[in-house]
Coordinates of C-alpha atoms and ligand atoms in Angstrom, one line a residue:
M1 CA -2.1 12.2 -5.0
V2 CA -4.5 13.7 -7.5
G3 CA -2.1 16.7 -8.0
L4 CA 0.8 14.3 -8.8
L5 CA -1.5 12.3 -11.1
D6 CA -2.3 15.5 -13.0
R7 CA 1.3 16.7 -13.2
S8 CA 2.5 13.3 -14.4
G9 CA -0.3 12.8 -16.9
T10 CA -1.5 9.7 -15.2
R11 CA -5.0 10.8 -14.1
Q12 CA -6.6 8.3 -16.5
M13 CA -5.1 5.5 -14.4
L14 CA -7.3 6.5 -11.4
R15 CA -10.4 4.4 -11.2
E16 CA -13.4 6.1 -9.5
D17 CA -15.9 3.3 -9.5
G18 CA -16.0 3.0 -5.8
S19 CA -15.9 -0.1 -3.6
L20 CA -18.4 -2.6 -2.2
E21 CA -17.9 -4.1 1.2
L22 CA -19.8 -7.3 1.8
Y23 CA -21.3 -9.0 4.9
E24 CA -22.5 -12.5 5.4
S25 CA -24.9 -11.8 8.2
E26 CA -26.9 -9.1 9.9
A27 CA -24.5 -9.5 12.9
E28 CA -21.4 -8.9 10.8
F29 CA -23.1 -5.8 9.3
R30 CA -24.0 -4.4 12.7
A31 CA -20.5 -5.0 14.1
G32 CA -19.2 -2.6 11.4
L33 CA -21.7 0.2 12.0
S34 CA -19.6 2.2 14.5
G35 CA -16.8 2.3 11.9
W36 CA -19.2 3.7 9.3
A37 CA -20.4 6.3 11.8
A38 CA -16.8 7.4 12.3
R39 CA -16.4 7.7 8.5
E40 CA -19.6 9.7 8.3
R41 CA -18.1 12.2 10.8
F42 CA -15.2 12.7 8.4
G43 CA -17.5 13.3 5.5
I44 CA -17.0 10.0 3.7
G45 CA -20.1 9.1 1.7
F46 CA -21.5 5.6 1.7
R47 CA -24.7 3.7 1.2
H48 CA -25.8 0.4 2.8
V49 CA -27.4 -1.8 0.3
E50 CA -29.2 -5.2 0.0
G51 CA -31.5 -7.1 -2.3
E52 CA -31.7 -5.7 -5.8
S53 CA -29.5 -2.7 -5.2
L54 CA -26.7 -5.1 -3.9
A55 CA -27.2 -7.4 -7.0
G56 CA -27.1 -4.3 -9.3
L57 CA -23.8 -3.1 -7.9
Q58 CA -22.2 -6.6 -8.4
P59 CA -24.1 -9.2 -10.4
G60 CA -23.2 -12.8 -9.8
L61 CA -22.4 -12.6 -6.1
S62 CA -23.1 -15.6 -3.9
P63 CA -26.4 -15.3 -2.0
R64 CA -24.4 -15.9 1.2
F65 CA -23.8 -12.1 1.2
V66 CA -27.0 -10.5 2.6
K67 CA -25.8 -6.9 2.8
G68 CA -23.2 -4.6 1.5
T69 CA -21.9 -1.0 1.8
F70 CA -21.1 1.0 -1.3
V71 CA -18.5 3.7 -1.1
P72 CA -18.8 5.8 -4.3
G73 CA -15.8 8.0 -3.6
W74 CA -13.4 5.0 -3.0
K75 CA -10.6 5.1 -5.5
T76 CA -8.3 2.4 -6.9
V77 CA -5.8 2.5 -9.7
A78 CA -5.7 0.8 -13.2
D79 CA -2.5 -1.1 -12.3
P80 CA -0.2 -0.1 -9.4
K81 CA 3.0 -1.3 -11.2
L82 CA 2.2 0.7 -14.4
L83 CA 1.3 3.7 -12.4
G84 CA 4.6 3.5 -10.5
K85 CA 6.5 3.3 -13.7
A86 CA 4.6 6.2 -15.3
V87 CA 5.2 8.4 -12.3
W88 CA 8.9 7.4 -12.4
A89 CA 9.1 8.3 -16.1
Y90 CA 7.7 11.8 -15.1
A91 CA 10.4 12.1 -12.4
Q92 CA 13.0 11.2 -15.0
S93 CA 11.7 13.9 -17.3
K94 CA 12.4 16.3 -14.5
G95 CA 16.0 15.1 -14.0
A96 CA 15.8 12.2 -11.6
R97 CA 18.3 9.5 -12.3
F98 CA 18.1 5.7 -11.5
E99 CA 21.1 3.7 -10.4
M100 CA 20.5 0.1 -9.3
A101 CA 22.8 -1.1 -6.5
R102 CA 22.7 -2.6 -3.0
V103 CA 23.6 -0.2 -0.3
D104 CA 25.6 -2.1 2.3
G105 CA 26.7 0.8 4.4
V106 CA 25.4 4.3 5.4
A107 CA 27.3 6.8 7.5
A108 CA 26.4 10.4 8.1
D109 CA 27.4 13.7 9.8
Q110 CA 25.8 17.1 9.8
D111 CA 27.3 18.0 6.3
G112 CA 26.2 15.0 4.4
A113 CA 26.0 11.2 4.1
T114 CA 28.1 8.5 2.5
L115 CA 26.7 5.3 1.0
T116 CA 28.9 2.2 0.5
L117 CA 27.6 0.0 -2.3
A118 CA 27.9 -3.7 -2.6
D119 CA 30.7 -3.4 -5.2
G120 CA 32.7 -1.3 -2.6
S121 CA 32.3 2.0 -4.3
T122 CA 30.9 5.0 -2.4
R123 CA 28.4 7.8 -3.1
Q124 CA 28.3 11.0 -1.2
A125 CA 25.2 13.3 -0.9
R126 CA 24.1 16.3 1.0
H127 CA 20.8 14.6 1.7
V128 CA 19.9 10.9 1.7
V129 CA 16.3 9.7 2.0
I130 CA 16.0 6.1 3.3
A131 CA 12.9 4.7 1.7
A132 CA 13.9 1.1 1.5
G133 CA 10.5 -0.5 2.4
A134 CA 10.7 -3.4 4.8
W135 CA 14.5 -3.3 4.9
S136 CA 14.7 0.4 6.0
H137 CA 15.3 -0.4 9.7
L138 CA 18.5 -2.3 8.8
L139 CA 20.0 0.9 7.3
A140 CA 18.6 3.1 10.1
R141 CA 20.3 0.8 12.7
Q142 CA 23.7 1.7 11.2
L143 CA 23.0 5.3 12.1
G144 CA 22.1 4.4 15.7
D145 CA 18.3 4.5 15.3
R146 CA 16.5 1.3 16.4
I147 CA 13.1 1.2 14.8
P148 CA 10.7 -1.7 15.4
L149 CA 9.8 -2.3 11.7
E150 CA 8.3 -5.6 10.8
T151 CA 6.8 -6.9 7.6
E152 CA 3.2 -7.9 7.1
R153 CA 3.6 -10.0 4.0
G154 CA 0.7 -10.1 1.6
Y155 CA -0.3 -12.4 -1.3
N156 CA -2.3 -12.1 -4.4
T157 CA -3.2 -13.9 -7.6
T158 CA -3.8 -11.9 -10.8
L159 CA -6.3 -13.6 -13.1
P160 CA -6.9 -12.7 -16.7
T161 CA -9.5 -9.9 -17.1
S162 CA -11.9 -12.4 -18.6
A163 CA -12.1 -14.3 -15.2
F164 CA -15.2 -12.4 -14.1
D165 CA -16.9 -9.1 -14.7
V166 CA -16.1 -7.4 -11.4
K167 CA -17.6 -3.9 -11.4
R168 CA -15.6 -2.3 -8.6
Q169 CA -13.3 -3.3 -5.7
L170 CA -15.1 -6.0 -3.6
I171 CA -14.1 -6.1 0.0
F172 CA -14.5 -9.2 2.1
S173 CA -13.5 -7.9 5.5
G174 CA -14.6 -11.0 7.4
H175 CA -12.1 -13.0 5.3
G176 CA -9.3 -10.4 5.0
F177 CA -9.1 -10.0 1.3
V178 CA -10.3 -8.0 -1.7
I179 CA -11.0 -8.5 -5.4
T180 CA -9.8 -5.6 -7.5
P181 CA -10.5 -5.2 -11.2
L182 CA -7.4 -3.8 -12.9
D183 CA -6.9 -2.9 -16.6
T184 CA -4.4 -5.7 -16.7
G185 CA -6.3 -8.4 -14.8
L186 CA -8.4 -9.3 -11.9
R187 CA -6.5 -9.3 -8.6
V188 CA -7.5 -11.5 -5.7
G189 CA -5.4 -10.4 -2.8
G190 CA -4.9 -9.8 0.9
A191 CA -3.6 -11.8 3.9
V192 CA -1.2 -10.7 6.6
E193 CA 1.7 -13.0 7.2
L194 CA 4.3 -12.2 9.9
G195 CA 7.0 -14.1 8.1
G196 CA 10.0 -11.8 8.1
I197 CA 12.1 -10.7 5.1
E198 CA 14.1 -14.0 4.6
R199 CA 11.6 -16.8 4.3
P200 CA 10.4 -17.9 0.9
P201 CA 6.7 -17.2 0.0
N202 CA 4.0 -19.7 0.9
F203 CA 1.7 -19.6 -2.1
N204 CA -0.8 -21.9 -0.3
R205 CA -2.0 -18.6 1.1
S206 CA -2.9 -17.0 -2.3
K207 CA -4.4 -20.4 -3.4
A208 CA -6.7 -20.3 -0.3
L209 CA -7.8 -16.8 -1.2
L210 CA -8.6 -17.9 -4.7
R211 CA -10.7 -20.8 -3.5
K212 CA -12.7 -18.4 -1.4
A213 CA -13.1 -16.1 -4.3
V214 CA -14.7 -18.9 -6.4
Q215 CA -17.2 -19.6 -3.5
F216 CA -18.1 -15.9 -3.3
L217 CA -18.4 -15.3 -7.1
P218 CA -19.5 -18.8 -8.3
G219 CA -19.0 -17.9 -12.0
L220 CA -15.3 -16.9 -11.5
D221 CA -12.8 -18.8 -13.6
P222 CA -9.7 -19.3 -11.4
S223 CA -7.4 -20.5 -14.1
G224 CA -4.4 -18.8 -15.7
G225 CA -3.5 -16.8 -12.6
R226 CA -0.1 -15.3 -11.5
D227 CA 0.8 -15.6 -7.8
W228 CA 2.7 -12.9 -6.0
M229 CA 3.9 -12.1 -2.5
G230 CA 5.0 -8.6 -1.3
F231 CA 6.4 -7.0 1.9
R232 CA 4.3 -4.4 3.6
P233 CA 6.6 -2.5 6.0
S234 CA 4.7 -2.0 9.2
L235 CA 5.2 -0.3 12.6
P236 CA 3.5 -1.1 15.9
D237 CA 1.3 2.0 15.7
S238 CA 0.5 1.8 12.0
V239 CA 2.0 5.2 11.4
P240 CA 4.9 5.7 9.1
V241 CA 8.3 7.0 10.1
I242 CA 8.9 10.4 8.4
G243 CA 11.7 12.5 9.9
R244 CA 15.4 13.0 10.4
A245 CA 17.9 10.5 11.7
T246 CA 18.8 11.2 15.3
R247 CA 22.5 11.8 14.7
S248 CA 22.4 13.6 11.4
R249 CA 20.1 16.2 9.7
S250 CA 21.4 14.9 6.3
V251 CA 19.5 11.6 6.5
I252 CA 15.7 11.6 6.2
Y253 CA 13.6 8.5 6.8
A254 CA 10.4 7.8 4.8
F255 CA 9.2 4.2 5.4
G256 CA 6.7 2.1 7.3
H257 CA 3.5 2.9 5.3
G258 CA 2.2 -0.6 5.9
H259 CA -1.0 -1.3 3.9
L260 CA -1.2 2.2 2.5
G261 CA 2.1 3.1 0.7
L262 CA 0.5 3.7 -2.6
T263 CA -2.1 6.0 -1.1
Q264 CA 0.3 7.9 1.1
A265 CA 3.4 8.1 -1.0
A266 CA 2.7 11.4 -2.7
A267 CA 1.9 13.2 0.6
T268 CA 5.1 11.7 2.2
G269 CA 7.0 12.9 -0.8
R270 CA 5.8 16.4 -0.2
L271 CA 6.9 16.3 3.4
I272 CA 10.3 15.0 2.4
R273 CA 10.7 17.9 0.0
E274 CA 10.0 20.3 2.9
F275 CA 12.7 18.6 5.0
V276 CA 15.3 18.8 2.2
L277 CA 14.5 22.4 1.5
G278 CA 14.6 23.2 5.2
Q279 CA 11.0 24.5 5.2
T280 CA 8.6 24.5 8.1
S281 CA 6.4 21.5 7.7
S282 CA 2.9 21.9 6.6
V283 CA 1.6 19.3 9.2
D284 CA 2.5 18.3 12.8
L285 CA 5.2 15.7 12.3
G286 CA 5.3 14.6 15.9
P287 CA 3.3 11.4 15.3
F288 CA 5.7 10.4 12.5
S289 CA 8.9 10.9 14.5
P290 CA 11.6 8.2 14.2
Q291 CA 12.4 8.9 17.8
R292 CA 8.9 8.0 19.1
F293 CA 9.7 4.4 20.0
Ligands
LIG301 C1 0.3 -7.3 -0.5 C2 0.3 -5.8 -0.5 C3 -0.9 -5.1 -0.6 C4 -0.8 -3.7 -0.6 N1 -2.0 -3.0 -0.7 C5 -2.0 -1.7 -0.7 C6 -3.2 -0.9 -0.7 O1 -4.3 -1.5 -0.7 N2 -3.2 0.4 -0.8 C7 -2.0 1.1 -0.8 O2 -2.0 2.3 -0.8 N3 -0.8 0.4 -0.8 C8 -0.8 -0.9 -0.8 N4 0.4 -1.6 -0.7 C9 1.7 -0.8 -0.9 C10 2.5 -0.9 0.4 O3 2.0 0.0 1.3 C11 3.9 -0.5 -0.1 O4 4.4 -1.6 -0.9 C12 4.8 -0.3 1.1 O5 4.5 0.9 1.7 C13 6.3 -0.3 0.6 O6 6.5 0.6 -0.3 P1 8.0 1.3 -0.5 O7 8.0 2.0 -1.8 O8 8.3 2.1 0.7 O9 8.9 0.0 -0.5 P2 9.3 -1.1 -1.6 O10 8.3 -1.0 -2.7 O11 9.4 -2.4 -0.9 O12 10.7 -0.5 -2.1 C14 11.8 -0.6 -1.3 C15 13.0 -0.8 -2.2 O13 14.2 -0.6 -1.5 C16 15.0 -1.6 -2.0 N5 16.1 -1.8 -0.9 C17 15.9 -2.3 0.3 N6 17.1 -2.3 1.0 C18 18.0 -1.8 0.1 C19 19.5 -1.7 0.1 N7 20.2 -1.9 1.3 N8 20.1 -1.2 -0.9 C20 19.4 -0.9 -2.1 N9 18.0 -1.0 -2.2 C21 17.4 -1.5 -1.1 C22 14.2 -2.8 -2.2 O14 14.9 -3.7 -3.1 C23 13.0 -2.2 -2.8 O15 13.1 -2.1 -4.2 C24 0.4 -3.0 -0.7 C25 1.6 -3.7 -0.6 C26 1.6 -5.1 -0.6 C27 2.9 -5.9 -0.5

């Protein structure tokens, strides 16, 4: 990811102010200790904090939080949408081209693939990468691959930056949401809703998160927010599908990154490049196989 940020001139959009996970009781803190021990084995730095050190890391927190864990190396981005657009601008400067259309049909053989667009026109390509998020399994099914992709819908509200001075990402694991300071606002988000790809959003969920945020940061101004719902594409084993379609080497799948698509996209992109160039993969791709289900 950092390599791509450097190449695309977006490194300044990476925020390196860490994260603070918060606990409401000693019991909740203790329940998380085995997870922290596992992170320690992988060399991830962290510090458990309480009292003044906790208040120093995030002034204005409700006293209901008795302990926290600070992870200095945790990274967030200044604004995911602006980062995505900036990386795309870099891709375009390298020759990538954007065409907006709905793909209704995909067919493939060993020499290439044909896409049929909603207007009835077709596009042919030697390689096609299916990276259609929560809708990807619908295209894969046309190629004979049945992949148990579901969506974990998530919600957030982005408040004006003036809503509260949040120093770093705050994680309320016990409540399933986070508060993230962006350059463009303060984002209160989380939730997992198994609501499929058709149903309209239920913004009562984002409102519920916002009500909790006001309890947890009593000085927070909840007005002027913008609600949003998005589709996380998730698989039963929480591992993405990265690999070739069963019937054709011309189609490569890259989807199912669940909660971590932004984090993992650059690494997946590198693996896809290796597929397209016919190179030996730099990692064991077995766990990512589309044929594993
Ligand atoms: C609530 C929420 C929280 C998240 N939090 C994090 C986080 O903390 N960390 C992190 O790293 N990532 C996070 N993510 C990112 C998440 O992992 C990605 O959004 C996910 O992996 C999907 O990304 P994608 O680019 O594959 O798909 P999308 O961004 O969904 O893009 C797929 C595109 O394919 C298009 N498409 C689908 N079908 C067709 C078709 N037939 N024809 C043409 N176009 C089609 C869709 O319109 C869409 O534009 C979060 C996402 C959400 C929704």
